[in-house]
Amino acid sequence: MLSEFDLIARYFVRPSHPKNRAMLGIGDDCALLAQQSGMQLAISSDMLVEGRHFFAGADPFKLGHKSLAVNLSDLAAMGAEPVAFTLALSLPSVDETWLAEFSRGLFALADAHDCELIGGDTTKGPLNICITVFGRIPVGDALRRDAALAGDDIWISGSLGDARLALASLYGEQRLDADTLEQAAVRLHTPQPRVTLGLALRGIAHAALDVSDGLIGDLGHILKRSHVGATLNVDALPAGPMLQRQSPELRHRFTLAGGDDYELCFTAPASRRDDVLGAALAAGTTVTRIGTIDAETGTRLCDDQGRPISLQLSSFDHFASP
Amino acid sequence: MLSEFDLIARYFVRPSHPKNRAMLGIGDDCALLAQQSGMQLAISSDMLVEGRHFFAGADPFKLGHKSLAVNLSDLAAMGAEPVAFTLALSLPSVDETWLAEFSRGLFALADAHDCELIGGDTTKGPLNICITVFGRIPVGDALRRDAALAGDDIWISGSLGDARLALASLYGEQRLDADTLEQAAVRLHTPQPRVTLGLALRGIAHAALDVSDGLIGDLGHILKRSHVGATLNVDALPAGPMLQRQSPELRHRFTLAGGDDYELCFTAPASRRDDVLGAALAAGTTVTRIGTIDAETGTRLCDDQGRPISLQLSSFDHFASP
């Protein structure tokens, strides 16, 4: 059977990265990363657990993609440029087919974002994938959660709710035809982190975060840390192409409190609307203006006509949920 | 029940660290760490799994200590100064007593080494603790595994084998009286990372690593990466105080191929013996000269008289072992 060292050598050690960012990579006690003055290192860590963040038996290629994607999405939300990551992996057994596919999916996304695997750990245990990602950002340029100002526009990238729609079908909450499910599931299993958009929004956006647990709950983090409130136009929320075909009730629910969207929600001064649209164009991503930051705390929902709407919604909590 | 956010706020967010290293810590998409030119960031990630790295029902205070200790030990082995760490935690349920004790043990060691928690993740799932630790080190000063030279002395810090002896008793392989087990188990459950020694060895030692999977196997990593061999004096290996009372056979086996020692094994030129001893004195740690690096590859074992010894030993492998 493959030993821990053989496993790492076979599936995770690659020819030297052209940029050679890790002055010392896999195989020593630590990886060494060069530091640059005037730059900050942005660090984020996400742990994915079988049965919680993905189904048992999930496609390993897609899982490799998603494990890194959710971390890159955190870098995107700060406006940080991906540099490197570590991977800690707990595996119930050494399944070489699984490992080959997982590492293929992982490195396909890593290469697309020029992000180098510089170290990690492997062990035997229930399937668990923990990635810590490193990005760089000039001092003062980070898109923080505490920087929203009253009067700011609220924007969202791409579209919302298709991942949650796929999940609803897989959970048996919602019946979908096979074709709809297949298309919606692309958003659930292989989210695309908005790294280019995050970089383009430096100097334009005030606050930003990535929407992973549902728009309302995640926007709440910006509001709380910025000591402001918001008015959201529920009719303006961009639903994913599959969710658009569903009932208005489902559309409201899954755009506002879906989950697994990995879109950027950000605020920017109304005076910078053209710059926001320009940044989105350069990044090849759509962006939609969905509301306004208010001095008054709390979140108010309204329709296209500005009429108040009341909805019962809850955000995802990893412990409170079943 | 405590939500994910309440859990983090209650047990893991602390008053601002006096050094304020994280320009932005827990609660945003990423933590931000300042960079200094001329310095490298040393990064290591270790994942601890219940039933693999610790027993089910392990004392949470000691587990908090050990989870960080094994990571700090990797920094020590590079000669890096601890700066910060992230913690990703998968918990089967929210047990507040457990969390209070775990975080107390974690922060006691973190504070002792001035190492700041700057971010992480919590989720529901089988108990799994993944820490990624960050240290700093001037460019060129790292104690690497590939830097051993023929003629170097081989040194080991502290003593070996008491952790393995405790494990042998807990596994029922070896009968120990309660008092001996209790004392040996201190080494198993609350290892002390040799951070101060690692720093003191900068500029003196050539190669270094921390011994976690057994001396023979771990020294093998230095030999392989440095393209050299070694002769070890088995009689010179410093056994822990509890192991010293056991049979010579057990003493040989557990000093050479124990595990969980978290001592530093390092090489240094014979001309620097006084400096090595001075560094150990300054660090409050004993060090013992246990052999020599040879140009000829392979590891040769001998006794105090230089007579060859043959032993059947195996190092720990996380997948090959039961």
Short mmCIF file of N, CA and C in Angstrom, two decimals, chain A residues 7 10-12 14 46-50 54 58-71 85-91 93 95-110 117 119 121-122 127-131 189, chain B residues 47:
data_model
loop_
_atom_site.label_atom_id
_atom_site.label_comp_id
_atom_site.label_asym_id
_atom_site.label_seq_id
_atom_site.Cartn_x
_atom_site.Cartn_y
_atom_site.Cartn_z
N LEU A 7 2.35 8.81 -1.14
CA LEU A 7 1.09 9.45 -1.52
C LEU A 7 1.31 10.93 -1.84
N ARG A 10 3.40 11.24 -5.01
CA ARG A 10 2.74 10.86 -6.25
C ARG A 10 1.67 11.85 -6.69
N TYR A 11 0.89 12.36 -5.72
CA TYR A 11 -0.27 13.16 -6.11
C TYR A 11 -0.15 14.65 -5.81
N PHE A 12 0.78 15.04 -4.97
CA PHE A 12 0.78 16.45 -4.57
C PHE A 12 2.09 17.19 -4.78
N ARG A 14 4.75 18.54 -7.32
CA ARG A 14 4.78 18.80 -8.75
C ARG A 14 6.13 19.39 -9.14
N ASP A 46 -10.40 27.14 5.42
CA ASP A 46 -11.73 26.52 5.38
C ASP A 46 -11.60 25.02 5.50
N MET A 47 -12.49 24.44 6.28
CA MET A 47 -12.49 23.00 6.49
C MET A 47 -13.76 22.42 5.88
N LEU A 48 -13.61 21.43 4.99
CA LEU A 48 -14.77 20.78 4.37
C LEU A 48 -14.90 19.36 4.89
N VAL A 49 -16.09 19.04 5.38
CA VAL A 49 -16.35 17.77 6.03
C VAL A 49 -17.39 16.99 5.21
N GLU A 50 -17.10 15.71 5.02
CA GLU A 50 -18.04 14.85 4.29
C GLU A 50 -19.38 14.78 5.01
N PHE A 54 -20.22 18.43 1.64
CA PHE A 54 -20.39 17.68 0.39
C PHE A 54 -20.95 16.31 0.74
N ALA A 58 -19.00 12.06 -3.15
CA ALA A 58 -18.94 13.19 -4.09
C ALA A 58 -17.82 12.97 -5.11
N ASP A 59 -18.06 13.45 -6.31
CA ASP A 59 -17.07 13.38 -7.40
C ASP A 59 -15.75 14.02 -6.94
N PRO A 60 -14.66 13.26 -6.91
CA PRO A 60 -13.42 13.80 -6.35
C PRO A 60 -12.80 14.95 -7.15
N PHE A 61 -12.98 14.94 -8.47
CA PHE A 61 -12.45 16.06 -9.27
C PHE A 61 -13.12 17.36 -8.86
N LYS A 62 -14.46 17.31 -8.78
CA LYS A 62 -15.21 18.51 -8.39
C LYS A 62 -14.91 18.91 -6.95
N LEU A 63 -14.70 17.91 -6.11
CA LEU A 63 -14.39 18.19 -4.71
C LEU A 63 -13.04 18.88 -4.58
N GLY A 64 -12.07 18.45 -5.38
CA GLY A 64 -10.76 19.12 -5.40
C GLY A 64 -10.92 20.58 -5.81
N HIS A 65 -11.75 20.79 -6.84
CA HIS A 65 -12.02 22.16 -7.29
C HIS A 65 -12.67 22.97 -6.18
N LYS A 66 -13.74 22.43 -5.61
CA LYS A 66 -14.52 23.20 -4.64
C LYS A 66 -13.72 23.51 -3.38
N SER A 67 -12.90 22.57 -2.94
CA SER A 67 -12.12 22.77 -1.71
C SER A 67 -11.24 24.00 -1.82
N LEU A 68 -10.63 24.18 -2.98
CA LEU A 68 -9.79 25.37 -3.17
C LEU A 68 -10.65 26.59 -3.50
N ALA A 69 -11.73 26.37 -4.25
CA ALA A 69 -12.57 27.50 -4.69
C ALA A 69 -13.13 28.29 -3.52
N VAL A 70 -13.58 27.60 -2.47
CA VAL A 70 -14.19 28.31 -1.34
C VAL A 70 -13.13 29.15 -0.62
N ASN A 71 -11.89 28.71 -0.65
CA ASN A 71 -10.80 29.49 -0.05
C ASN A 71 -10.41 30.67 -0.95
N PHE A 85 -1.06 27.93 -1.20
CA PHE A 85 -1.96 27.31 -0.22
C PHE A 85 -1.33 26.07 0.38
N THR A 86 -1.83 25.70 1.57
CA THR A 86 -1.47 24.41 2.17
C THR A 86 -2.73 23.53 2.18
N LEU A 87 -2.52 22.24 2.15
CA LEU A 87 -3.62 21.28 2.13
C LEU A 87 -3.41 20.25 3.23
N ALA A 88 -4.35 20.16 4.17
CA ALA A 88 -4.34 19.08 5.15
C ALA A 88 -5.53 18.18 4.83
N LEU A 89 -5.24 16.89 4.75
CA LEU A 89 -6.20 15.95 4.21
C LEU A 89 -6.28 14.74 5.12
N SER A 90 -7.48 14.45 5.60
CA SER A 90 -7.72 13.22 6.34
C SER A 90 -8.53 12.29 5.45
N LEU A 91 -8.01 11.08 5.23
CA LEU A 91 -8.61 10.13 4.28
C LEU A 91 -8.92 8.82 4.98
N SER A 93 -9.06 5.94 3.59
CA SER A 93 -8.15 4.94 3.03
C SER A 93 -7.42 5.56 1.86
N ASP A 95 -7.15 5.64 -1.67
CA ASP A 95 -7.84 5.25 -2.90
C ASP A 95 -7.18 6.05 -4.02
N GLU A 96 -6.36 5.34 -4.82
CA GLU A 96 -5.54 6.07 -5.79
C GLU A 96 -6.36 6.74 -6.88
N THR A 97 -7.48 6.11 -7.27
CA THR A 97 -8.34 6.75 -8.27
C THR A 97 -8.89 8.05 -7.72
N TRP A 98 -9.35 7.99 -6.47
CA TRP A 98 -9.89 9.19 -5.82
C TRP A 98 -8.81 10.28 -5.74
N LEU A 99 -7.62 9.89 -5.29
CA LEU A 99 -6.54 10.87 -5.12
C LEU A 99 -6.14 11.51 -6.45
N ALA A 100 -6.08 10.69 -7.49
CA ALA A 100 -5.70 11.21 -8.80
C ALA A 100 -6.71 12.25 -9.27
N GLU A 101 -8.00 11.95 -9.10
CA GLU A 101 -9.04 12.87 -9.55
C GLU A 101 -9.11 14.12 -8.66
N PHE A 102 -9.00 13.90 -7.36
CA PHE A 102 -9.05 15.03 -6.43
C PHE A 102 -7.91 16.02 -6.74
N SER A 103 -6.70 15.49 -6.91
CA SER A 103 -5.56 16.39 -7.13
C SER A 103 -5.67 17.05 -8.52
N ARG A 104 -6.25 16.34 -9.48
CA ARG A 104 -6.43 16.93 -10.81
C ARG A 104 -7.39 18.14 -10.74
N GLY A 105 -8.49 17.97 -10.02
CA GLY A 105 -9.46 19.07 -9.87
C GLY A 105 -8.86 20.23 -9.08
N LEU A 106 -8.11 19.87 -8.05
CA LEU A 106 -7.48 20.89 -7.20
C LEU A 106 -6.48 21.72 -8.01
N PHE A 107 -5.60 21.03 -8.74
CA PHE A 107 -4.53 21.75 -9.44
C PHE A 107 -5.06 22.48 -10.68
N ALA A 108 -6.13 21.99 -11.28
CA ALA A 108 -6.70 22.72 -12.42
C ALA A 108 -7.10 24.12 -11.98
N LEU A 109 -7.77 24.23 -10.84
CA LEU A 109 -8.18 25.54 -10.35
C LEU A 109 -6.97 26.33 -9.82
N ALA A 110 -6.07 25.64 -9.15
CA ALA A 110 -4.88 26.32 -8.61
C ALA A 110 -4.08 26.96 -9.75
N LEU A 117 0.71 25.07 -4.37
CA LEU A 117 0.64 24.23 -3.16
C LEU A 117 2.02 24.18 -2.53
N GLY A 119 2.62 23.11 0.95
CA GLY A 119 2.82 22.22 2.09
C GLY A 119 1.51 21.68 2.59
N ASP A 121 -0.45 18.35 5.14
CA ASP A 121 -0.41 17.18 6.00
C ASP A 121 -1.39 16.16 5.44
N THR A 122 -1.07 14.86 5.58
CA THR A 122 -2.06 13.83 5.25
C THR A 122 -2.12 12.86 6.41
N LEU A 127 -13.08 11.51 6.14
CA LEU A 127 -12.71 12.44 5.07
C LEU A 127 -12.90 13.90 5.51
N ASN A 128 -11.83 14.65 5.46
CA ASN A 128 -11.82 16.05 5.88
C ASN A 128 -10.74 16.76 5.09
N ILE A 129 -11.11 17.89 4.52
CA ILE A 129 -10.20 18.65 3.66
C ILE A 129 -10.06 20.05 4.24
N CYS A 130 -8.86 20.38 4.67
CA CYS A 130 -8.63 21.71 5.26
C CYS A 130 -7.57 22.44 4.45
N ILE A 131 -7.98 23.50 3.80
CA ILE A 131 -7.05 24.30 3.00
C ILE A 131 -6.85 25.66 3.65
N HIS A 189 -21.41 22.37 -7.17
CA HIS A 189 -20.22 21.52 -7.06
C HIS A 189 -18.93 22.20 -7.54
N MET B 47 -2.79 18.30 11.01
CA MET B 47 -4.17 17.91 11.25
C MET B 47 -4.18 16.78 12.27
#
